[in-house]
Short mmCIF file of C-alpha atoms in Angstrom, two decimals:
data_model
loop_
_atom_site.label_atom_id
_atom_site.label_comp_id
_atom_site.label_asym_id
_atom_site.label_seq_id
_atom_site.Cartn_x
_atom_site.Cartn_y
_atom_site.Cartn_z
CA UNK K 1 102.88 76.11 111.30
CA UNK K 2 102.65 79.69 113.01
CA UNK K 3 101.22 78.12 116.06
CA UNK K 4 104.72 76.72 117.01
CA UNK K 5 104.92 80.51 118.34
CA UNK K 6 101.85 80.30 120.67
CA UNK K 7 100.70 84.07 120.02
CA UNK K 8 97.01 84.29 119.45
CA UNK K 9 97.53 87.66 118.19
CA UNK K 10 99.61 86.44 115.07
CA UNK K 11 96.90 83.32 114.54
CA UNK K 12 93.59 86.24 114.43
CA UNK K 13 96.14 88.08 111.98
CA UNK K 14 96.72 84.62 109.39
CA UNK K 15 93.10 84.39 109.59
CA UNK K 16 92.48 87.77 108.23
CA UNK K 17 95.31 87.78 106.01
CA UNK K 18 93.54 84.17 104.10
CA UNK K 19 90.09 85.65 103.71
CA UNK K 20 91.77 89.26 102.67
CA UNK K 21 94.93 89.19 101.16
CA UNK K 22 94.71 90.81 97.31
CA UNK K 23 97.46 87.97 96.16
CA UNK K 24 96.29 85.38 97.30
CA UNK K 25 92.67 86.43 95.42
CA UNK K 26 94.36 86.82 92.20
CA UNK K 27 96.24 83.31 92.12
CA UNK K 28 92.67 81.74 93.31
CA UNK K 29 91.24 83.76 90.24
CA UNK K 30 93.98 82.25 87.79
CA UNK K 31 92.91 78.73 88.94
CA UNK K 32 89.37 79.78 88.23
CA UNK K 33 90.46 80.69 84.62
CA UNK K 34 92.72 77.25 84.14
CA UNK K 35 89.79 75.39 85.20
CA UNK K 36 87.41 76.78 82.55
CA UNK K 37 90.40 76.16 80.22
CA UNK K 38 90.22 72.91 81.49
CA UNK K 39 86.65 72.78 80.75
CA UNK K 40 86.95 73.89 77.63
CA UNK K 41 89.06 71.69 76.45
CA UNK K 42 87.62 68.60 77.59
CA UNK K 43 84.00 69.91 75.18
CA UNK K 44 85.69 68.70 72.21
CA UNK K 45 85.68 65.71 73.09
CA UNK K 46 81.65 65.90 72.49
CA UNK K 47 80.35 66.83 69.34
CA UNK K 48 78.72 70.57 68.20
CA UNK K 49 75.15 70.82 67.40
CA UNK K 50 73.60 74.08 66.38
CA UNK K 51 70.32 75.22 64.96
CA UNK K 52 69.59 77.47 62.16
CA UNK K 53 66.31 79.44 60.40
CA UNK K 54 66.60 81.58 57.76
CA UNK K 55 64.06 83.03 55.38
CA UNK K 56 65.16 84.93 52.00
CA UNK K 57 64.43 86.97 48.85
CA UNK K 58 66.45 86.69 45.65
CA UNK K 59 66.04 88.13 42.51
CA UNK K 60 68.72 87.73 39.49
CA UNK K 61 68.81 88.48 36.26
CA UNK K 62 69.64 87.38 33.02
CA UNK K 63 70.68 88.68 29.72
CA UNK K 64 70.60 87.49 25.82
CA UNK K 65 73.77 88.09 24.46
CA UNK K 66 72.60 87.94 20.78
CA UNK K 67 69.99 90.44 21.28
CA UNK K 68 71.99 92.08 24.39
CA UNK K 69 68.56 92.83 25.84
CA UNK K 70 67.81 91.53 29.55
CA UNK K 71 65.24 89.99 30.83
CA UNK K 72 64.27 90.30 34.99
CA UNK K 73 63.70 87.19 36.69
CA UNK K 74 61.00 87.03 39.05
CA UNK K 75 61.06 87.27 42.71
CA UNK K 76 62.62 84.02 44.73
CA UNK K 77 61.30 83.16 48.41
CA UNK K 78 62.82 80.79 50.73
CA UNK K 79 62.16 79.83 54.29
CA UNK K 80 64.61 77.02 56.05
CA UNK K 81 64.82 75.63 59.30
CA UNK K 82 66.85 73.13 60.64
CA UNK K 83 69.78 71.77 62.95
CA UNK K 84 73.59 70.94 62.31
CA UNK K 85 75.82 68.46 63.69
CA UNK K 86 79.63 68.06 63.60
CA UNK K 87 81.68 65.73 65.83
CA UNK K 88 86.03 65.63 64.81
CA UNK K 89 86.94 62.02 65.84
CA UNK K 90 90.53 62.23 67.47
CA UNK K 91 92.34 59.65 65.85
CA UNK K 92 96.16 61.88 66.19
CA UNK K 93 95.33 62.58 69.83
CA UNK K 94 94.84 66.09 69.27
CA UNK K 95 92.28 66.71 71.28
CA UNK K 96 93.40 63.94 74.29
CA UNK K 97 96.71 66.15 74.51
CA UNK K 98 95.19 69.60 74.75
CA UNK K 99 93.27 68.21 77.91
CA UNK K 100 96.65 66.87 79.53
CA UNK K 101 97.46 70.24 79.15
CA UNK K 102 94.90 72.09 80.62
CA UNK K 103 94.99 69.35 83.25
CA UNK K 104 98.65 70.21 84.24
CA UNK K 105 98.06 74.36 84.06
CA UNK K 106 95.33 73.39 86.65
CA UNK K 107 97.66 71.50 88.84
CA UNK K 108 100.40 74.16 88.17
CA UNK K 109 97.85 76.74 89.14
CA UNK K 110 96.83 74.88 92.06
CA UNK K 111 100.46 74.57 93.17
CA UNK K 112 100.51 78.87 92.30
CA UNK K 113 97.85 79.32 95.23
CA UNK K 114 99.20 76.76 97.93
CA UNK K 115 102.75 78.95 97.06
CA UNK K 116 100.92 82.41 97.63
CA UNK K 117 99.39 80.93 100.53
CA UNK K 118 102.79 79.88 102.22
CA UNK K 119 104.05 83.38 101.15
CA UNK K 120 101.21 85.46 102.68
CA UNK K 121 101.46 83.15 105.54
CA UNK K 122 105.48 83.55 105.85
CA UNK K 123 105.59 87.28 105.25
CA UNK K 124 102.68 87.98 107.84
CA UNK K 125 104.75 86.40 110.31
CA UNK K 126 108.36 88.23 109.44
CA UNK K 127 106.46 91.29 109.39
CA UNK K 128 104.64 90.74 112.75
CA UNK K 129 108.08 89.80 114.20
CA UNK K 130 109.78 92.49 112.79
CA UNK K 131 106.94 94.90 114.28
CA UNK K 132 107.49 93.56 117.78
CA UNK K 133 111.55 93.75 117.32
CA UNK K 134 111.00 97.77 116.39
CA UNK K 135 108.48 98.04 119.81
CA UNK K 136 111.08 95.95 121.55
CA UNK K 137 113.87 98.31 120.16
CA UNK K 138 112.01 101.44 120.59
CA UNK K 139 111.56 100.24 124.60
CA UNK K 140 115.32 99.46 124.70
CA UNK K 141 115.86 102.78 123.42
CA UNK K 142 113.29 104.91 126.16
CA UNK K 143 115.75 103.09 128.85
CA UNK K 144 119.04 103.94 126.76
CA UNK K 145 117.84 107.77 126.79
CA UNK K 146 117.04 107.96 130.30
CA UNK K 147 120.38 106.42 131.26
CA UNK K 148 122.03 108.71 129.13
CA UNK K 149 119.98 111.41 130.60
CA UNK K 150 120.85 110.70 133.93
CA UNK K 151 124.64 110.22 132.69
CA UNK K 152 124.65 113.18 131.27
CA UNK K 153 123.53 115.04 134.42
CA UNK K 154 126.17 113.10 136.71
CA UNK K 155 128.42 114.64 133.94
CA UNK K 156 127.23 117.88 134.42
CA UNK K 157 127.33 117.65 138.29
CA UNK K 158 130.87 116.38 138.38
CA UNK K 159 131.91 119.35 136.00
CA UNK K 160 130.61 121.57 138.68
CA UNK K 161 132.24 119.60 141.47
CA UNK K 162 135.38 120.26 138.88
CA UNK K 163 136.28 116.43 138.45
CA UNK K 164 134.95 116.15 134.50
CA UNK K 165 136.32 118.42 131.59
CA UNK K 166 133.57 120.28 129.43
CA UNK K 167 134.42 117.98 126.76
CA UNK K 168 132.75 114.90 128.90
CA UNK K 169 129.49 116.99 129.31
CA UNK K 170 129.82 117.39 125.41
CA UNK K 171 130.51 113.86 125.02
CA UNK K 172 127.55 112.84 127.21
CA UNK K 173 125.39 115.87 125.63
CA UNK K 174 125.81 113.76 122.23
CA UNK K 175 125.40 110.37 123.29
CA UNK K 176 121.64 111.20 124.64
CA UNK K 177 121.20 113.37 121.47
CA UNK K 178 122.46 110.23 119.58
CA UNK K 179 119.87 107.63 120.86
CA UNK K 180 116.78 110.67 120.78
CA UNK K 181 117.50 109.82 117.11
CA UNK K 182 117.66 106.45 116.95
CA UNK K 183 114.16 106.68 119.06
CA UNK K 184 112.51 108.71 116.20
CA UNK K 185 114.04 105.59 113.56
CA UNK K 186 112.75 103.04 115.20
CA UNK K 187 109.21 105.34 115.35
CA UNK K 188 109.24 105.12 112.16
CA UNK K 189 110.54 101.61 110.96
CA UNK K 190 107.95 100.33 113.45
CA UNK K 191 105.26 102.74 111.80
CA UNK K 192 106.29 101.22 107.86
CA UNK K 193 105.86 97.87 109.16
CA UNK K 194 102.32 98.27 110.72
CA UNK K 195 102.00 99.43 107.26
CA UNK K 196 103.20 96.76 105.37
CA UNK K 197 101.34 94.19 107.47
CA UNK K 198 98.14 96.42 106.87
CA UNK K 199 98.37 95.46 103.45
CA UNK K 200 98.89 92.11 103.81
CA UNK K 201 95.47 91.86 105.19
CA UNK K 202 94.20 93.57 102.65
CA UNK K 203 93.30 96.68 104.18
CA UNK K 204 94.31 100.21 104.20
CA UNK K 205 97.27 101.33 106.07
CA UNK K 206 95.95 104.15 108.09
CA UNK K 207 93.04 102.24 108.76
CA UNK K 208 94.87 99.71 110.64
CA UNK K 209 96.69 99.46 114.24
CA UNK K 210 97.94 96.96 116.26
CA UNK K 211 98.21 96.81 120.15
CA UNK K 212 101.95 97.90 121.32
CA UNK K 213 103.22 94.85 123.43
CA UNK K 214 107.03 94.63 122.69
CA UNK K 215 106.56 90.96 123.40
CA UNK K 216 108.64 88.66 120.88
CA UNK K 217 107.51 84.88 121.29
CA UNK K 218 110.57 82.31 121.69
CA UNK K 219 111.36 80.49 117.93
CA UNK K 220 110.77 76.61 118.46
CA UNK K 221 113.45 74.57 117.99
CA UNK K 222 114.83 73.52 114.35
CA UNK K 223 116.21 70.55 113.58
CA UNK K 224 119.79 69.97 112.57
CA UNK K 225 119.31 68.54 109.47
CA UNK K 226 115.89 67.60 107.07
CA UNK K 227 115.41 65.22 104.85
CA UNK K 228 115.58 66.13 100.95
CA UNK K 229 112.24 64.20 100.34
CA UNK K 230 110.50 67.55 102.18
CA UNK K 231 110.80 69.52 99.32
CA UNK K 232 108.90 67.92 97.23
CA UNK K 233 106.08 69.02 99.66
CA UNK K 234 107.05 72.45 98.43
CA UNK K 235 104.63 74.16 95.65
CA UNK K 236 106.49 76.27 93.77
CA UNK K 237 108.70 73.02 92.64
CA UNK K 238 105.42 71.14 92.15
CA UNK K 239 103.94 73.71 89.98
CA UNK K 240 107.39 74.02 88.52
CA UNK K 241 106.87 70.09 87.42
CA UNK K 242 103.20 70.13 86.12
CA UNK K 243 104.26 73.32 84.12
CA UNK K 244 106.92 70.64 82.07
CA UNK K 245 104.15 68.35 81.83
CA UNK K 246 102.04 70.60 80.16
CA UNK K 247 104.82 71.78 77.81
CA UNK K 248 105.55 67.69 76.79
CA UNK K 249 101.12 67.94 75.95
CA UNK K 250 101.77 70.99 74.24
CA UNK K 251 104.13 69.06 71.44
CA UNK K 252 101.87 66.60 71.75
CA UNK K 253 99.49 69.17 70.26
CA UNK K 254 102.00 70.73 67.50
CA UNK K 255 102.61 66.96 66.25
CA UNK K 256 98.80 66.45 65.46
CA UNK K 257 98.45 69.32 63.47
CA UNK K 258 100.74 67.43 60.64
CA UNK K 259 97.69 64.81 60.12
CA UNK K 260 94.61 65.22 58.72
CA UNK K 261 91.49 65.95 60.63
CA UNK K 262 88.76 63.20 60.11
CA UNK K 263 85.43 64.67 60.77
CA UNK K 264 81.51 63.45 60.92
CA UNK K 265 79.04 66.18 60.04
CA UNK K 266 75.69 65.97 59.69
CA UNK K 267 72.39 68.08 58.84
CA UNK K 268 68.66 67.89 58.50
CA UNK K 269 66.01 70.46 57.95
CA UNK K 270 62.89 71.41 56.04
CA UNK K 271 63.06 73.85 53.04
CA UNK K 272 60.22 75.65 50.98
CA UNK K 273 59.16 78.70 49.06
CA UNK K 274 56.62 79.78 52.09
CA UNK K 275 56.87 79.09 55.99
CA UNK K 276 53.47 77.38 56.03
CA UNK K 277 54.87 74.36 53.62
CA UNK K 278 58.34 74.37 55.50
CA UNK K 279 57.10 71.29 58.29
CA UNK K 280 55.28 69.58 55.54
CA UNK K 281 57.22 65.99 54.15
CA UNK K 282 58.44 67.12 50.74
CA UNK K 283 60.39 70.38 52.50
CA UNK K 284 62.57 67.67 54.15
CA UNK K 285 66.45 67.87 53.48
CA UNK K 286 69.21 66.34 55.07
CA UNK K 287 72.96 65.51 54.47
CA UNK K 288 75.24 62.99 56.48
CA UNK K 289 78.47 61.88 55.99
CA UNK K 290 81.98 61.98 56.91
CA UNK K 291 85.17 64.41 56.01
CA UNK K 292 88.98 64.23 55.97
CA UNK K 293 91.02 67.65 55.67
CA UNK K 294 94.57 67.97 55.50
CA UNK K 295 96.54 71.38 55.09
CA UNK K 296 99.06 70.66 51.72
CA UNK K 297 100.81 73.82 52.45
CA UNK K 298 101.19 76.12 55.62
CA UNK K 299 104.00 78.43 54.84
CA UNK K 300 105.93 76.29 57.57
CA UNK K 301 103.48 77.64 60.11
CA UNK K 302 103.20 74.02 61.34
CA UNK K 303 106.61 73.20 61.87
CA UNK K 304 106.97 76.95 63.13
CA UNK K 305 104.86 75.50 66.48
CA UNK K 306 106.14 72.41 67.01
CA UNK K 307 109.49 73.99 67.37
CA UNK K 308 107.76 76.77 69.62
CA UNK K 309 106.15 73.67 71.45
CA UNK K 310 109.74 72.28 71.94
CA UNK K 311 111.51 75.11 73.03
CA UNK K 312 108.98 75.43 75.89
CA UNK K 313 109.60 72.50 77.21
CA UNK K 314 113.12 73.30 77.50
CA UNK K 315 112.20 76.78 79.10
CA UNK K 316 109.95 74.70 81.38
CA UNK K 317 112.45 72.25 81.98
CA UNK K 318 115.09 74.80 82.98
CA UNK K 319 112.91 76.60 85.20
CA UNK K 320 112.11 73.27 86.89
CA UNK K 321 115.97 72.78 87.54
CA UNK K 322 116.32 76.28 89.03
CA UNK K 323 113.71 75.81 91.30
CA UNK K 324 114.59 72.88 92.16
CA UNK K 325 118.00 74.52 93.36
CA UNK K 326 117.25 77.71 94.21
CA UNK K 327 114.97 75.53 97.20
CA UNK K 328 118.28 73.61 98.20
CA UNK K 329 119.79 77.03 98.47
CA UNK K 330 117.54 78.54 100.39
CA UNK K 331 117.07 75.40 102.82
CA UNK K 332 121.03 75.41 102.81
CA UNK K 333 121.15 78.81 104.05
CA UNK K 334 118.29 79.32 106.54
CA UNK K 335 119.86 76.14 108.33
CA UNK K 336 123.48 78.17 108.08
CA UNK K 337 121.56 80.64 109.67
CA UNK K 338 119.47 79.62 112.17
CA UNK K 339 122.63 78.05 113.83
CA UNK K 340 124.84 81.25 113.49
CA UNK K 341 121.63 83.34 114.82
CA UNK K 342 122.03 80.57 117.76
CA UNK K 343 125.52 81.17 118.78
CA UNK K 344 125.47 85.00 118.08
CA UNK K 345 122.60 85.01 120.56
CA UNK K 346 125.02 82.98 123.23
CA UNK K 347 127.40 85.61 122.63
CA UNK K 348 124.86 88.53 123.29
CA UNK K 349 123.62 87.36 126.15
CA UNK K 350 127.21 86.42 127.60
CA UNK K 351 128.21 90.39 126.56
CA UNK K 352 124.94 91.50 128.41
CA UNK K 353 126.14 89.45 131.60
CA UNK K 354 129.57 91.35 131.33
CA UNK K 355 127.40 94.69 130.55
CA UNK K 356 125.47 94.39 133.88
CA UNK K 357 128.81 93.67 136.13
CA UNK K 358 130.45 96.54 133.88
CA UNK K 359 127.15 98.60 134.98
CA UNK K 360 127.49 97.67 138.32
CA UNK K 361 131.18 98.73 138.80
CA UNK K 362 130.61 102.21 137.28
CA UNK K 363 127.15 102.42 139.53
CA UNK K 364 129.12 102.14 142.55
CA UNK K 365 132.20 104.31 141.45
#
């Protein structure tokens, strides 16, 4: 969208400002991490299946209560080896709704990096604008000072010539001292914004300069009025919206946890005193079969995060809403003020006609 403005300098600074800006890196690193959530949430869907060996050496003892002497039993060795299997069948949809979670933080935090992007991208532009308004000041300024200058000598003249008071050489003295001042501001705002826009390329400030041109592109035209339907195009109200969806698969989550799992395990391995009969037939052991676990009593821990689960959907929910007007706000008032900027600038440029006729009166007198 910054090419409405036709300035190849502000396109070479977007492009360094998307493969640099610190930001922008860290929301692409938090979609990173809710797609691994994302990932991990989808693996139990599939089940576990682990491998064990173990080898061991017991020795207990026993004792003859009668006679209360004891008697040491002898020496135990044990060698297993085997694998493990457990799959939890989601009958409650416990697992299915922690996925449509994850799968809405993704889209949330996909909607959290187009955002940055359009931020980066907005604030590069302000701050490249504002950095040619300071030159552009600063060079309305160096003309200012040598008109006062130059009034300030016709001042001085005309005191000699005994046609001013020594109060209009003061008054001219502080006039030119006035806008010396204002020259050193605008040094410096323009300096802090070369700054600012340093960093938003990611690089150091006093590492970075950009070419003085005092050159402000014209704005492109805006349109009177926009439809509504354009900000749903807008991410921060997207991510806004996939952040209640995942709240509504969050309860989804909570409500599961009041049934019982159903499980299917399984295990098979060899077993034997010494590791060169473990592989052989008789060694063989296995188990298979399935298991249901409920929880009797939690301490109310359950119904403790459902009603956490609840309440953030209504945080979500709110924060939607806001959004959702804070955008018609902000549309509202950047289209009050784009057309006041519009007529204020008709009225500037019909005081700067009246200026130059002023100018040219006092020129000639």
């Amino acid at each position: 969208w910054w090419r409405l403005f036709n300035d190849p300098v502000l396109d070479a600074l977007q492009q360094q400002a998307q493969a640099a800006n610190h930001d922008l890196a860290l929301a692409l690193g938090r979609l990173r991490a809710a797609h691994a959530a994302l990932d991990g949430s989808r693996a139990a869907w599939w089940p576990t299946l682990g491998a064990n060996a173990a080898s061991t050496r017991s020795r207990s003892s026993t004792s003859n209560n009668a006679s209360a002497s004891a008697t040491v039993a002898p020496v135990n060795t044990s060698a297993t080896v085997g694998l493990t299997a457990s799959w939890e069948l989601d009958v409650w949809g416990r697992v299915a709704a922690g996925v449509r979670a994850a799968q809405a933080n993704v889209a949330a935090s996909a909607n959290d990096v187009a955002a940055m992007r359009l931020s980066v991208q907005a604030s590069v532009a302000q701050t490249y604008f504002a950095v040619r308004a300071a030159e552009a000041q600063q060079r309305l300024l160096a003309d200012t000072l040598a008109a006062y200058q130059r009034s300030w000598e016709l001042t001085q003249n005309r005191y000699r010539a005994g046609v001013a008071s020594s109060a209009d050489v003061a008054q001219a003295h502080t006039q030119w001292l006035a806008v010396q001042a204002q020259q050193l501001a605008a040094h410096s705002s323009r300096a802090q914004l070369e700054h600012a826009l340093a960093v938003l390329l990611g690089q150091a400030p006093a590492s970075f300069t950009l070419a003085v041109t005092a050159e402000l592109p014209p704005p492109p035209a805006l349109p009177a009025q926009l439809p509504a339907q354009l900000l749903q195009r807008r991410p921060d109200i997207a991510a806004a919206q996939q952040r209640v969806q995942a709240a509504n698969a969050q309860v989804g989550v909570a409500r599961a946890a009041f049934f019982p799992q159903l499980s299917f395990s399984a295990s098979a391995g060899y077993r034997a005193a010494q590791w060169a009969d473990v592989l052989s037939a008789p060694a063989l052991v296995w188990s298979l079969g399935p298991a249901l676990a409920a929880t009797l009593f939690d301490g109310g821990a359950r119904s403790a995060a459902l009603e956490q689960a609840l309440a953030g959907v209504e945080q979500a929910s709110a924060s939607y809403r806001q959004t959702v007007l804070t955008a018609l706000q902000e549309v509202e008032d950047n289209l009050v003020l784009g057309a006041s900027l519009e007529r204020e600038q008709a009225v500037h440029t019909e005081a700067v006609a009246t200026a130059q006729r002023a100018l040219a009166v006092v020129e000639n007198q």
